[in-house]
Coordinates of C-alpha atoms and ligand atoms in Angstrom, one line a residue:
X1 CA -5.1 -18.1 11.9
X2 CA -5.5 -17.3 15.6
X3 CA -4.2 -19.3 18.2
X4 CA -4.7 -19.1 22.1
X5 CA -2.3 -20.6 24.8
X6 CA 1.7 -20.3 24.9
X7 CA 3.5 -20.2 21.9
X8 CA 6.3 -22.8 21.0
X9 CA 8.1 -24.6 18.8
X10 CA 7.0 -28.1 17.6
X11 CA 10.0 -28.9 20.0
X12 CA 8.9 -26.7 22.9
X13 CA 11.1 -24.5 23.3
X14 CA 9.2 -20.8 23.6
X15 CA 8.8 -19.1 20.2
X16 CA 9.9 -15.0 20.5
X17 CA 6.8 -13.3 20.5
X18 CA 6.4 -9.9 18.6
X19 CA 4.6 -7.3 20.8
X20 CA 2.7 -3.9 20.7
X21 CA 4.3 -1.0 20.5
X22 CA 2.0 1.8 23.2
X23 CA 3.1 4.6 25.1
X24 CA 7.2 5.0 23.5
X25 CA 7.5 1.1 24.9
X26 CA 7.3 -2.5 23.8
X27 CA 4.7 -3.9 25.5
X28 CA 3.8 -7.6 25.5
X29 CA 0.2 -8.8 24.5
X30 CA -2.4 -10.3 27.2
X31 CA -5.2 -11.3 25.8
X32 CA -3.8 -14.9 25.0
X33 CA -4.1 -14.5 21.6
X34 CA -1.9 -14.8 18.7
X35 CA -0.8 -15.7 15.0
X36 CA 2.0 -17.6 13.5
X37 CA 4.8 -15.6 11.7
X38 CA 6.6 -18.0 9.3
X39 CA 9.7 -17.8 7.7
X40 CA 8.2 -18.6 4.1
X41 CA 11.8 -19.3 2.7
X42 CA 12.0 -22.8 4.7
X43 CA 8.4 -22.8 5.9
X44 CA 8.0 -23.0 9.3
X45 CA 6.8 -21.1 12.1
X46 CA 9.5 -18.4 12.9
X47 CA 7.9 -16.2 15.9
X48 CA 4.1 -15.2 16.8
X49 CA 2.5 -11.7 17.1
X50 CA 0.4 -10.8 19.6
X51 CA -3.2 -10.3 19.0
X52 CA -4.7 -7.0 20.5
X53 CA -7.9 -7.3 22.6
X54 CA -10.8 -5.0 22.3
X55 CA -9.1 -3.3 25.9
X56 CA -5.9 -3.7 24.4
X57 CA -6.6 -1.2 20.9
X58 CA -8.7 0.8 24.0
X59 CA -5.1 1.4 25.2
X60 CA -3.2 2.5 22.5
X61 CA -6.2 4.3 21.3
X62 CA -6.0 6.8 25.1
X63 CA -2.6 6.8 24.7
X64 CA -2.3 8.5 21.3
X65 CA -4.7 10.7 22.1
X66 CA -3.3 11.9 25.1
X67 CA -0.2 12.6 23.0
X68 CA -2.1 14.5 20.5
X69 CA -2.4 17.9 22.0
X70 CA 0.9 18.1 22.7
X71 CA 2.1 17.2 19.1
X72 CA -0.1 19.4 17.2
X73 CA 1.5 22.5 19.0
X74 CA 4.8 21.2 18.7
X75 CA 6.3 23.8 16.2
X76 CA 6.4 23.1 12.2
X77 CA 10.1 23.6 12.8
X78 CA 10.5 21.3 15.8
X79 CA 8.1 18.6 13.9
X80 CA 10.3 18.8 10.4
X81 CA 14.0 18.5 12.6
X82 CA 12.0 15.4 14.1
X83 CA 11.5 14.2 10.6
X84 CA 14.3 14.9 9.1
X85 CA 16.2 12.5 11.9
X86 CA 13.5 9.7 10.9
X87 CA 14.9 9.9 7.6
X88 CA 18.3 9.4 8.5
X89 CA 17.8 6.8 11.1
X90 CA 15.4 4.4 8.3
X91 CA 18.5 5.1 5.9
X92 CA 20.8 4.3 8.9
X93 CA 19.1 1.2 9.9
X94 CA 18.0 -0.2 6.0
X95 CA 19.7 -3.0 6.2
X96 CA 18.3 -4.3 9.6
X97 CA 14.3 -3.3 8.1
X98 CA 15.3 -5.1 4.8
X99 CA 16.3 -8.5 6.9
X100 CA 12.7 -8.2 9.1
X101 CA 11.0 -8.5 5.2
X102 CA 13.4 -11.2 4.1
X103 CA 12.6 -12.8 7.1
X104 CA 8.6 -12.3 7.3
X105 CA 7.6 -11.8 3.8
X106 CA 10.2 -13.3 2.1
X107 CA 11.1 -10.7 -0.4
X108 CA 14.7 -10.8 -1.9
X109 CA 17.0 -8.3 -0.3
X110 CA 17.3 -6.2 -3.3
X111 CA 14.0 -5.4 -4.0
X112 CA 13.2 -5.2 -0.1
X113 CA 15.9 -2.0 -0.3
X114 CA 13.9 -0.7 -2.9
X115 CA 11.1 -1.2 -0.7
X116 CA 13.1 0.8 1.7
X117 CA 14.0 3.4 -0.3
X118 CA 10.9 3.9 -2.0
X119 CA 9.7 4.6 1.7
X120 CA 12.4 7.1 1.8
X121 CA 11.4 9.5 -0.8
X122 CA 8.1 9.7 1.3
X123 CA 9.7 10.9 4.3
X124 CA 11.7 13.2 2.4
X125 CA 8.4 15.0 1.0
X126 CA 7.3 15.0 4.7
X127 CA 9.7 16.8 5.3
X128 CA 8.6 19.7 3.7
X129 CA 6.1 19.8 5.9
X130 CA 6.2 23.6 6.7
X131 CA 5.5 24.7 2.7
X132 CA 3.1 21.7 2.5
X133 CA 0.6 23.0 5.3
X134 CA 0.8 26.6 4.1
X135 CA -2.3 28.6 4.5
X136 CA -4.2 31.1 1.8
X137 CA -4.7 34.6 2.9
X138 CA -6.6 36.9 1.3
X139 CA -6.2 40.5 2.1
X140 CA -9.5 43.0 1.7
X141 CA -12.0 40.3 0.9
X142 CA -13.9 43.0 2.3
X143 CA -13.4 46.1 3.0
X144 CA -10.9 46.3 6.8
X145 CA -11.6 42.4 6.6
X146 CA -9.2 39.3 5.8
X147 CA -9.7 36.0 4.8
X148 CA -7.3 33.1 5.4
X149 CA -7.3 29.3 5.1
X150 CA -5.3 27.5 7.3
X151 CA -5.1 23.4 8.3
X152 CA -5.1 21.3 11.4
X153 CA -4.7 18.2 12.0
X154 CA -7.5 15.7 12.6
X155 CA -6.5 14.0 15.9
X156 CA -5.9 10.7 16.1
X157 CA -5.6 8.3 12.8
X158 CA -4.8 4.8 11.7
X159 CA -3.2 3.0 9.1
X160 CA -4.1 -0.7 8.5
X161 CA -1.2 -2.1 6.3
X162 CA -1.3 -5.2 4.0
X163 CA 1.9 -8.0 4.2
X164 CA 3.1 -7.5 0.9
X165 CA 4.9 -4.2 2.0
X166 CA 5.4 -3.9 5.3
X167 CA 7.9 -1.1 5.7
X168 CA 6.8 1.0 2.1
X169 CA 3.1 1.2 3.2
X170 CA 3.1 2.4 6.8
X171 CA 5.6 5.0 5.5
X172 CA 3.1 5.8 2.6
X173 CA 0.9 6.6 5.6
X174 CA 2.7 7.9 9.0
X175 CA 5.2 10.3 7.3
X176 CA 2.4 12.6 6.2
X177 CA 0.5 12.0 8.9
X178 CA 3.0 12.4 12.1
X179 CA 4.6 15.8 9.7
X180 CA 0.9 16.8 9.8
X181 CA 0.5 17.0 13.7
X182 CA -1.9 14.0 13.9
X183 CA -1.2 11.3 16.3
X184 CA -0.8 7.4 14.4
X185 CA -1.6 3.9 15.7
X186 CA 0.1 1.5 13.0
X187 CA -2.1 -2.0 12.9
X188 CA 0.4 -4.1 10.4
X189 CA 0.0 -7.1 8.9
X190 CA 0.1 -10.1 11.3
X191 CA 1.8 -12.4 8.8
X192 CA 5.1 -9.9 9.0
X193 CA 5.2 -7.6 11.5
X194 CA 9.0 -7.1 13.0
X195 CA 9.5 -4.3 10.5
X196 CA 7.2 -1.9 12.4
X197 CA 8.3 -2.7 15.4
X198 CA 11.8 -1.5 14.4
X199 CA 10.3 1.2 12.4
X200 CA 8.8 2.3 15.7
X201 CA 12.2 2.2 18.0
X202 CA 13.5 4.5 15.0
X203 CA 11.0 7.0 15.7
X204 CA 11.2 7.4 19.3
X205 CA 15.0 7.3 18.7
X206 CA 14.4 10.3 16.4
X207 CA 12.8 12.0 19.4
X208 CA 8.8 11.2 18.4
X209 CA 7.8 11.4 21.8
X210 CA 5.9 8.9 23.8
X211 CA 2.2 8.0 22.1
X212 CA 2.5 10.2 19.2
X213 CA 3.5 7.2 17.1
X214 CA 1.7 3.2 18.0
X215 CA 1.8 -0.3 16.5
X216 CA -1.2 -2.3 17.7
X217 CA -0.7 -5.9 16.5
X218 CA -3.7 -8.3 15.5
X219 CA -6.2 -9.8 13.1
X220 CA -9.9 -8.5 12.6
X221 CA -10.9 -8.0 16.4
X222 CA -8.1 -5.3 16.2
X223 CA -9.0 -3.6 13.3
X224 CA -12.9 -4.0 13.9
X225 CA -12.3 -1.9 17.0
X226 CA -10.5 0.8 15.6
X227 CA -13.1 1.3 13.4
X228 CA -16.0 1.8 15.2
X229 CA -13.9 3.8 18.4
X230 CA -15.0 7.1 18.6
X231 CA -11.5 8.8 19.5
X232 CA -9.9 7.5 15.9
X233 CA -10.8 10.8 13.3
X234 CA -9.5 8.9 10.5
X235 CA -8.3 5.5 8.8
X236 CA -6.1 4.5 6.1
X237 CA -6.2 1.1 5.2
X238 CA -4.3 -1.0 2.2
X239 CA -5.2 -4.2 1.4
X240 CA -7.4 -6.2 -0.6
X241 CA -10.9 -5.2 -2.1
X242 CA -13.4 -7.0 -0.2
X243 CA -11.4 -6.2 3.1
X244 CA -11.0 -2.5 1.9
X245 CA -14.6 -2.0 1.4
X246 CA -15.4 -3.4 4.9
X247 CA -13.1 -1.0 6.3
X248 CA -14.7 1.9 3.9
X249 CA -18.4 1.3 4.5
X250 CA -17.9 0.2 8.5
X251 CA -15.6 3.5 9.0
X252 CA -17.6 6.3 7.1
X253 CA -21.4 4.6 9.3
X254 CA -18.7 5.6 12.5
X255 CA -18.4 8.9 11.1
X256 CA -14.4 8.4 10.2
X257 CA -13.0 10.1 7.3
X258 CA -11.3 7.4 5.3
X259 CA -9.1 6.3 2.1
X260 CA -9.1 2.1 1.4
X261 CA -7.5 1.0 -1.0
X262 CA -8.0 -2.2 -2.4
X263 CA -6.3 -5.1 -4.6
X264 CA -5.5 -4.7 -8.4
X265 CA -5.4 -6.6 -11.4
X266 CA -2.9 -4.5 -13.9
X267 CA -3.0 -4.7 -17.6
X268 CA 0.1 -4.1 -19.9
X269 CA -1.7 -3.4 -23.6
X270 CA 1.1 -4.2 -26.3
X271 CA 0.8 -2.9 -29.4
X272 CA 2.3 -4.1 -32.8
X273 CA 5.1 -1.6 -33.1
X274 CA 6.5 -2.4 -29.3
X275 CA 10.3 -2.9 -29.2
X276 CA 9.8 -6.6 -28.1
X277 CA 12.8 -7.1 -26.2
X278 CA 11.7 -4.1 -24.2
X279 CA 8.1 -5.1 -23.5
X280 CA 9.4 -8.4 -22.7
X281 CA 12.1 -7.8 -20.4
X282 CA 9.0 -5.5 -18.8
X283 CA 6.9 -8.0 -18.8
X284 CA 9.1 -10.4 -16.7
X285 CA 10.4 -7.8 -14.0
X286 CA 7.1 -6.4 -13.3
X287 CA 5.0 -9.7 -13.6
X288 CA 7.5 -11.8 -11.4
X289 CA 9.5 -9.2 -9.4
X290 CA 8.4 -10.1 -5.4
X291 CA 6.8 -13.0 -6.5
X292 CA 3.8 -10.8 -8.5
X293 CA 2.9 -9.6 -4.8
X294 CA 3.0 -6.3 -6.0
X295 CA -0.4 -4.2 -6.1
X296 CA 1.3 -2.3 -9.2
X297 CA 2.7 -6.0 -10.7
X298 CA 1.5 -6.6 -14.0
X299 CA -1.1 -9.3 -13.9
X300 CA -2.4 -9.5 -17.7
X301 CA -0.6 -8.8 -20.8
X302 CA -2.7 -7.7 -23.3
X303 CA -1.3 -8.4 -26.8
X304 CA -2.3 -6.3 -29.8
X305 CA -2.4 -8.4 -32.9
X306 CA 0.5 -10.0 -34.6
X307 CA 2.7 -9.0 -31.4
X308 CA 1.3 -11.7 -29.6
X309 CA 3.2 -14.6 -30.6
X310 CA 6.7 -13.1 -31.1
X311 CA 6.1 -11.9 -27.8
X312 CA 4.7 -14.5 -25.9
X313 CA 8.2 -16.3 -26.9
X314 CA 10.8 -13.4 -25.5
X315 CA 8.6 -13.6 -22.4
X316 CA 9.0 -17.4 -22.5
X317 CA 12.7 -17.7 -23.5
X318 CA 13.4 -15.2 -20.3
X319 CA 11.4 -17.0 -17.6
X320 CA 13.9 -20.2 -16.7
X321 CA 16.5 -16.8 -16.5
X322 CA 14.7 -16.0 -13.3
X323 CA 16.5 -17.3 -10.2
X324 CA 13.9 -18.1 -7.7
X325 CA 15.3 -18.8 -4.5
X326 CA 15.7 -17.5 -0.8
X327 CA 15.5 -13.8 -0.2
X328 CA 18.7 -13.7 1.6
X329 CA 20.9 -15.6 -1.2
X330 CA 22.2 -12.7 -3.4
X331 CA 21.8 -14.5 -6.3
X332 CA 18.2 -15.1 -6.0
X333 CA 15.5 -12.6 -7.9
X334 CA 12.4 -13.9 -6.6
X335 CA 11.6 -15.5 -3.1
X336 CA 9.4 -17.4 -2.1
X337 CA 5.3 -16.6 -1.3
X338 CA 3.8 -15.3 1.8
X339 CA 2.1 -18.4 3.0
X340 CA 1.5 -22.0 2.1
X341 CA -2.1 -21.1 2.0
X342 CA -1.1 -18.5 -0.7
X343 CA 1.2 -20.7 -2.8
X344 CA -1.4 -23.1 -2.6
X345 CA -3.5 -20.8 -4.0
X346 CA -1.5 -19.3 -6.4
X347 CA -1.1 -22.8 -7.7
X348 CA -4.7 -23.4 -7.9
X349 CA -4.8 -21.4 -11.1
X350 CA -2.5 -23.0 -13.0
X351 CA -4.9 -26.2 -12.1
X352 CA -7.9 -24.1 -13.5
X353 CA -6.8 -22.4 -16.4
X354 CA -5.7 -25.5 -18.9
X355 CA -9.1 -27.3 -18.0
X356 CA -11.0 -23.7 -19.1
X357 CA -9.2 -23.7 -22.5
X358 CA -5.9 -21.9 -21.6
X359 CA -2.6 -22.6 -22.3
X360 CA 0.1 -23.2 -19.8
X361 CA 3.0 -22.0 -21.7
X362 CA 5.4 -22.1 -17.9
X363 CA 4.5 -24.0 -15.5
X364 CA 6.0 -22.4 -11.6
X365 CA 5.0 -25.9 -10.3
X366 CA 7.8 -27.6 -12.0
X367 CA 10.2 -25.7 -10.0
X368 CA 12.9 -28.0 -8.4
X369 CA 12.1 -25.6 -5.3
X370 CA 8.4 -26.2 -5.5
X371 CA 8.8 -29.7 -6.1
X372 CA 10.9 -30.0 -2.8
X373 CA 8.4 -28.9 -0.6
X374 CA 10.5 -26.9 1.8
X375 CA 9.3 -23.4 1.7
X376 CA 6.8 -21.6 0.0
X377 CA 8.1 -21.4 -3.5
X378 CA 7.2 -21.7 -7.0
X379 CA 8.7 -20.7 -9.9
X380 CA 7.4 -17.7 -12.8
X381 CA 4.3 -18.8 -14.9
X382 CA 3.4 -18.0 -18.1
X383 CA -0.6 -18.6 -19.5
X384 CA -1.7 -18.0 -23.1
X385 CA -4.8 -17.3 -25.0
X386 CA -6.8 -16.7 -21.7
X387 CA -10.4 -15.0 -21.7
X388 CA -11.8 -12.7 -19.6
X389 CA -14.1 -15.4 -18.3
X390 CA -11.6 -17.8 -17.0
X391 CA -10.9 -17.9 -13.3
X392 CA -7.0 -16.7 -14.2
X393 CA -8.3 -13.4 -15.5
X394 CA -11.3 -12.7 -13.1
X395 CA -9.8 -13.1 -9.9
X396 CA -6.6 -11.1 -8.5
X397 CA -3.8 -13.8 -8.4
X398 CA -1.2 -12.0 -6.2
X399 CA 1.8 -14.3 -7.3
X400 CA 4.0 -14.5 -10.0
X401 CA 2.0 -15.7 -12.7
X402 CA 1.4 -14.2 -16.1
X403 CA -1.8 -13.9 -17.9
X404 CA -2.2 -13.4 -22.0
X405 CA -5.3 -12.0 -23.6
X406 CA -4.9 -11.8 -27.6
X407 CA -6.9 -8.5 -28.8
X408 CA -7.4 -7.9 -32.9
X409 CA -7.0 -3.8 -32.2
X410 CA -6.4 -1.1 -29.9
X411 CA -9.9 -0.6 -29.0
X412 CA -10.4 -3.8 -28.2
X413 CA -7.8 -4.0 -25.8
X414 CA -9.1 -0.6 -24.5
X415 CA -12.5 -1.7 -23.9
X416 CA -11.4 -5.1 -22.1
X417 CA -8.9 -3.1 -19.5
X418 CA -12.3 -0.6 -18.8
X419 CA -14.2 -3.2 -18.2
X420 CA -12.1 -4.7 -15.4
X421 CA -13.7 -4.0 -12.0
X422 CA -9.8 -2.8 -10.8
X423 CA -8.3 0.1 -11.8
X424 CA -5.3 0.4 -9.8
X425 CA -1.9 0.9 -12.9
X426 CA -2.1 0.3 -16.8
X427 CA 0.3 0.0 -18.9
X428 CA 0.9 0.7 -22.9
X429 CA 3.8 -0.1 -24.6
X430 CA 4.6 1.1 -28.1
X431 CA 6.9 3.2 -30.3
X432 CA 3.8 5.7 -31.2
X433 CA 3.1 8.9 -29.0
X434 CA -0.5 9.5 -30.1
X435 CA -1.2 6.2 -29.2
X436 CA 0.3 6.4 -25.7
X437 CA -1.6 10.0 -25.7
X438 CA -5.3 8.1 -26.4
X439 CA -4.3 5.8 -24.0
X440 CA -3.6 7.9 -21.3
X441 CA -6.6 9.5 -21.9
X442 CA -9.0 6.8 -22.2
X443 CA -7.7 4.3 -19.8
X444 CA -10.0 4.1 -16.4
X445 CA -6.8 3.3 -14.1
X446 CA -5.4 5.9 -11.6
X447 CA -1.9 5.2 -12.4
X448 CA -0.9 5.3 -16.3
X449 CA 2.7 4.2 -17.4
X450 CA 3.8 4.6 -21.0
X451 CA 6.6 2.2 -21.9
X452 CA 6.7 2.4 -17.6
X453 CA 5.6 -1.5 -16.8
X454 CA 5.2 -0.3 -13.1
X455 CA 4.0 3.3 -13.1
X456 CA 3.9 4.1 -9.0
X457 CA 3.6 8.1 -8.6
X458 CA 7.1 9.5 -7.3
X459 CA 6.7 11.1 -3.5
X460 CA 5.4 14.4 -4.3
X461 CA 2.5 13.2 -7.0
X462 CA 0.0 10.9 -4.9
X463 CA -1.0 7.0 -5.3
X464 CA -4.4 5.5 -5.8
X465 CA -6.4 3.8 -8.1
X466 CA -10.0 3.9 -9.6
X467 CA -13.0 1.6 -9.6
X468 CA -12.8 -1.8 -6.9
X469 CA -8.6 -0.6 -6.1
X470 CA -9.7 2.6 -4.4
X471 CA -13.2 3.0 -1.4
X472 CA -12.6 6.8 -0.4
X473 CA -12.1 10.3 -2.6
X474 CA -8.2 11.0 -2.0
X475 CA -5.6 9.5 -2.8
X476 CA -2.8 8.4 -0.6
X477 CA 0.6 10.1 0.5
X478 CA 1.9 13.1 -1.9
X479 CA -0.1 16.1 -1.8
X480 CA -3.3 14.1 -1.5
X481 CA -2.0 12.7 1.7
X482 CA -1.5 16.1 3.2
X483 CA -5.2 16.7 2.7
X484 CA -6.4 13.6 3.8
X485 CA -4.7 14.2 7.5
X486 CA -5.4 18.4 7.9
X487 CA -9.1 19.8 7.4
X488 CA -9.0 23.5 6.6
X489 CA -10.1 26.3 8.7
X490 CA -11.4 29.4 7.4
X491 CA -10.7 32.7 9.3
X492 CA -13.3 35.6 8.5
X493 CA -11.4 38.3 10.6
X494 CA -11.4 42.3 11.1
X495 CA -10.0 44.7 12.9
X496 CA -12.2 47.8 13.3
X497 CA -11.7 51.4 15.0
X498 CA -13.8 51.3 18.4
X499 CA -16.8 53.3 17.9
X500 CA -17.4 52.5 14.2
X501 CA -19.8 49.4 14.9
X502 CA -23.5 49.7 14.4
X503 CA -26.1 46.8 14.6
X504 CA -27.3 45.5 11.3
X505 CA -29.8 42.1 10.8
X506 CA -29.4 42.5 7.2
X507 CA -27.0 39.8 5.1
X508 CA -23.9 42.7 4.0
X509 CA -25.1 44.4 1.0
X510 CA -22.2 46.6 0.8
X511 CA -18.7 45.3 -0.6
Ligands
NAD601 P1 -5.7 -8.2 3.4 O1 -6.8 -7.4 2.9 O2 -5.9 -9.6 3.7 O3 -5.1 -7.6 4.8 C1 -4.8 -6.2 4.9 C2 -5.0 -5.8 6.3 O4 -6.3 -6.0 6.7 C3 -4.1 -6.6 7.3 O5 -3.6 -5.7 8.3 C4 -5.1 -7.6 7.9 O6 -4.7 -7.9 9.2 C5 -6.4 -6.8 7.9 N1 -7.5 -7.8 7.7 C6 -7.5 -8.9 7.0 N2 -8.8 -9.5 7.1 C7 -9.5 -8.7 7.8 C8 -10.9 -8.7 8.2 N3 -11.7 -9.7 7.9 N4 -11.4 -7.6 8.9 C9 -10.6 -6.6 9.3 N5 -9.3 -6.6 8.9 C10 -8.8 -7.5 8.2 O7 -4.5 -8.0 2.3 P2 -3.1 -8.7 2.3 O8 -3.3 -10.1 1.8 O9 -2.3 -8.4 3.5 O10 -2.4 -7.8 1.1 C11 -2.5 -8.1 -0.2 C12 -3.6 -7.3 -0.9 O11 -3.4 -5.9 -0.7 C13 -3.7 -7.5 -2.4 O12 -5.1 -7.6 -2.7 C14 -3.1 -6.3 -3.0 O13 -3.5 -5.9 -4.3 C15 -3.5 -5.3 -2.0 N6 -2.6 -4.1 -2.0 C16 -3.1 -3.0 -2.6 C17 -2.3 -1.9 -2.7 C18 -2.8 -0.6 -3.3 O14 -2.1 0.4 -3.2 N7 -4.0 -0.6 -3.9 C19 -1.0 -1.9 -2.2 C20 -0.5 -3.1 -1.6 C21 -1.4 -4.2 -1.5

């Protein structure tokens, strides 16, 4: 939602406005435009965030590249010490990032430390930057001639981030890419962007100097520029599909290397012999933790068999367990949603799936939360004997709602998960190796957990997903990440006596 004028509050008093971050400086918006931030646990209006013009992005985009040449010859040494201080001040400050995503996203604080320190462990691989953009060098290729590989950065990039993790994601993203020598502009989600703006003090604190490191704030104006501005060499962008294949298809016509990945719709296949207490208790933490806005949450449990109904009723005994309340009580395990526009939607499906033929086994709208009306909650929700027609199935909820598909066999479920135009995680859960082995094996999903509900790579393996969850060849941050911000240079070089040169038009014949 875009909004021109003055921001304030329905009293009218002046709302605190959340700016860009160009040159090493906050700098305040002035193109007029702007968005609501809300504070989804009580569900008003908290701040605004400026909305970059097409001059403003032209800006940022001049000042990052006037910091690049400066950055790429700053020494591999000097770049990982620079690091290794980001690192310490994130750690130093995770408290003060995890209140920004109570605040904005509404995540409890718990998981949003987990956020946090998820994010760490991709700094820390950064900072083994100096091993990580090591060269090959082949001696004698030839005979007096070497060969060696080595890798530059690509200039200036960007990272377009979604809400649902606004500190984990730009990490994902501006660790490898700043370690790499590459200048960054950061364009976060508008519904909660405080985090980077913090995020971005850290850095310069950390002695990132001035324009090496940018947060442009906006909607699609913002984003729609960076993509078609010739100075930007690359673009990483998170989010969901249909936005990720605009991003794909409208950076790759501007010549832009680029990695999009899009939303997710995550299967966990249960077979018969699954410890049910285990699958369950998996089942409920990684279908309801941050309110199912996870791209790895498990969407749709599919249940082999005779597991289905013994099941279906641990899942169901352990939902009105989970405390749903505001992200800043410590008691609460789940917050609130995004947006009222979200709940709403969110909502919508447990509308549409009992009048397709489903059954709504828990019911998040019966929430005494929900029912209140003050904030954007709603409780866990639990849907039987869906199909794969039914709107529940087909569409990415993004909210903490449960799906159940009953299979007769293994190939069954197989065949329904590889038929699902996502591919982001899958999950099996059973007490039989082979079977985890065919899985992982057969599965078309990028990220494969085995009795793992949520299987996201650790730092130094990379994260993507197949099919609609991933527009681009690489995947992000790990060693993928590396290659997505360096391009590789090949050195053909010799070093011959004076005098022993003759001319030859012939292709080298001799080895
Ligand atoms: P979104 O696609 O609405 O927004 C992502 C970013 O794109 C934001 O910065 C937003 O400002 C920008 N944007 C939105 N509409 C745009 C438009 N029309 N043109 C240009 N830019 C636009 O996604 P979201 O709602 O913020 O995040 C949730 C989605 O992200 C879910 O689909 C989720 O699965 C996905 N996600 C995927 C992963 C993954 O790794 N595959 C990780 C996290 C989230």
């Amino acid at each position: 939602m875009t909004q021109v004028g003055e921001p304030r509050t329905e009293a009218g008093a002046a709302l605190e406005r959340v700016p860009h971050w160009i040159g090493g400086a906050r700098v305040a918006g002035r193109s007029g435009r702007f968005g609501p931030v809300y504070d989804p646990a009580v569900g008003a209006i908290a701040r605004t965030v400026d909305f970059a013009s097409v001059e403003e992005v032209d800006a940022v985009v001049a000042s990052a590249a006037a910091a690049f040449p400066a950055w790429r010859a700053t020494s591999l040494s000097k770049r990982t010490e620079i690091l290794f201080r980001i690192r310490n001040l994130v750690e130093a400050h995770r408290t003060e990032i995890a209140a920004h995503l109570t605040a904005e996203h509404g995540k409890v604080t718990s998981d949003a430390l987990g956020e946090i320190a998820r994010g760490l462990e991709n700094l820390e691989f950064a900072c083994g930057i100096p091993t990580l953009m090591k060269g090959g060098f082949s001696e004698q290729a030839s005979t007096g001639v070497d060969v060696y590989q080595i890798r530059q950065p690509l200039g200036v990039v960007a990272g377009i981030t979604p809400f649902n993790f606004p500190a984990m994601v730009p990490i994902w993203m501006f660790g490898n890419a700043l370690a790499c020598g590459n200048t960054f502009i950061l364009k976060p989600s508008e519904k909660d962007p405080s985090a980077a703006l913090l995020m971005a003090e850290l850095l310069a604190e950390a002695g990132v100097p001035a324009g090496v490191f940018n947060v442009v704030q906006g909607d699609r104006v913002a984003v729609d520029r960076l993509l078609e501005h010739p100075a930007i060499a690359a673009v990483s962008f998170v989010g969901s599909t249909p936005i990720a294949r605009h991003i794909y298809e409208t950076a790759t016509r501007n010549g832009k290397r680029v990695q999009a990945l899009g939303g997710a719709k995550n299967h966990m296949l249960v077979l018969p012999d699954a410890d049910i207490d285990m699958a369950a208790d998996a089942a409920v933490s990684a279908g309801y933790g941050s309110a199912g806005e996870r791209c790895m949450a498990i969407a749709t449990i599919v249940a082999v068999g005779d597991v289905a109904d013994p099941l279906i009723e641990a899942i169901r005994a352990r939902v009105p367990r989970v405390t749903v309340g505001p992200g800043t009580d410590p008691a609460s395990q789940m917050g609130p949603l995004v947006t009222r526009q979200h709940m709403e939607k969110v909502a919508s499906y447990l509308e549409s799936a009992p009048r397709q033929g489903a059954t709504l086994v828990a019911d998040g709208r019966e929430h005494p939360l929900h029912r209140a009306g003050v904030g954007f909650f709603l409780g866990a929700s639990l849907i039987d004997h869906v199909d794969a027609g039914m709107d529940c199935y087909r569409d990415e909820i993004f909210g903490p709602v449960l799906t159940v598909i009953r299979v007769r066999t293994y190939e069954e479920g197989v065949r329904l998960i590889n038929a699902n135009p996502y591919g982001n995680g899958a999950a099996i859960f059973t007490r039989d190796g082979g079977a985890g082995r065919r899985f992982q094996f057969e599965v078309n999903a990028g990220m494969v957990g085995i009795n793992v509900p949520i299987p996201v790579p650790v730092a130094y393996y990379s994260f993507g997903g197949w099919k609609a969850s991933l527009f681009g060849d690489l995947h992000m941050y790990g060693p993928e990440g590396i290659q997505f911000y360096t391009r590789a240079k090949v050195v053909t070089s010799r070093w011959p006596d004076p005098g022993t040169s003759s001319v030859d038009l012939g292709f080298p014949r001799t080895r």
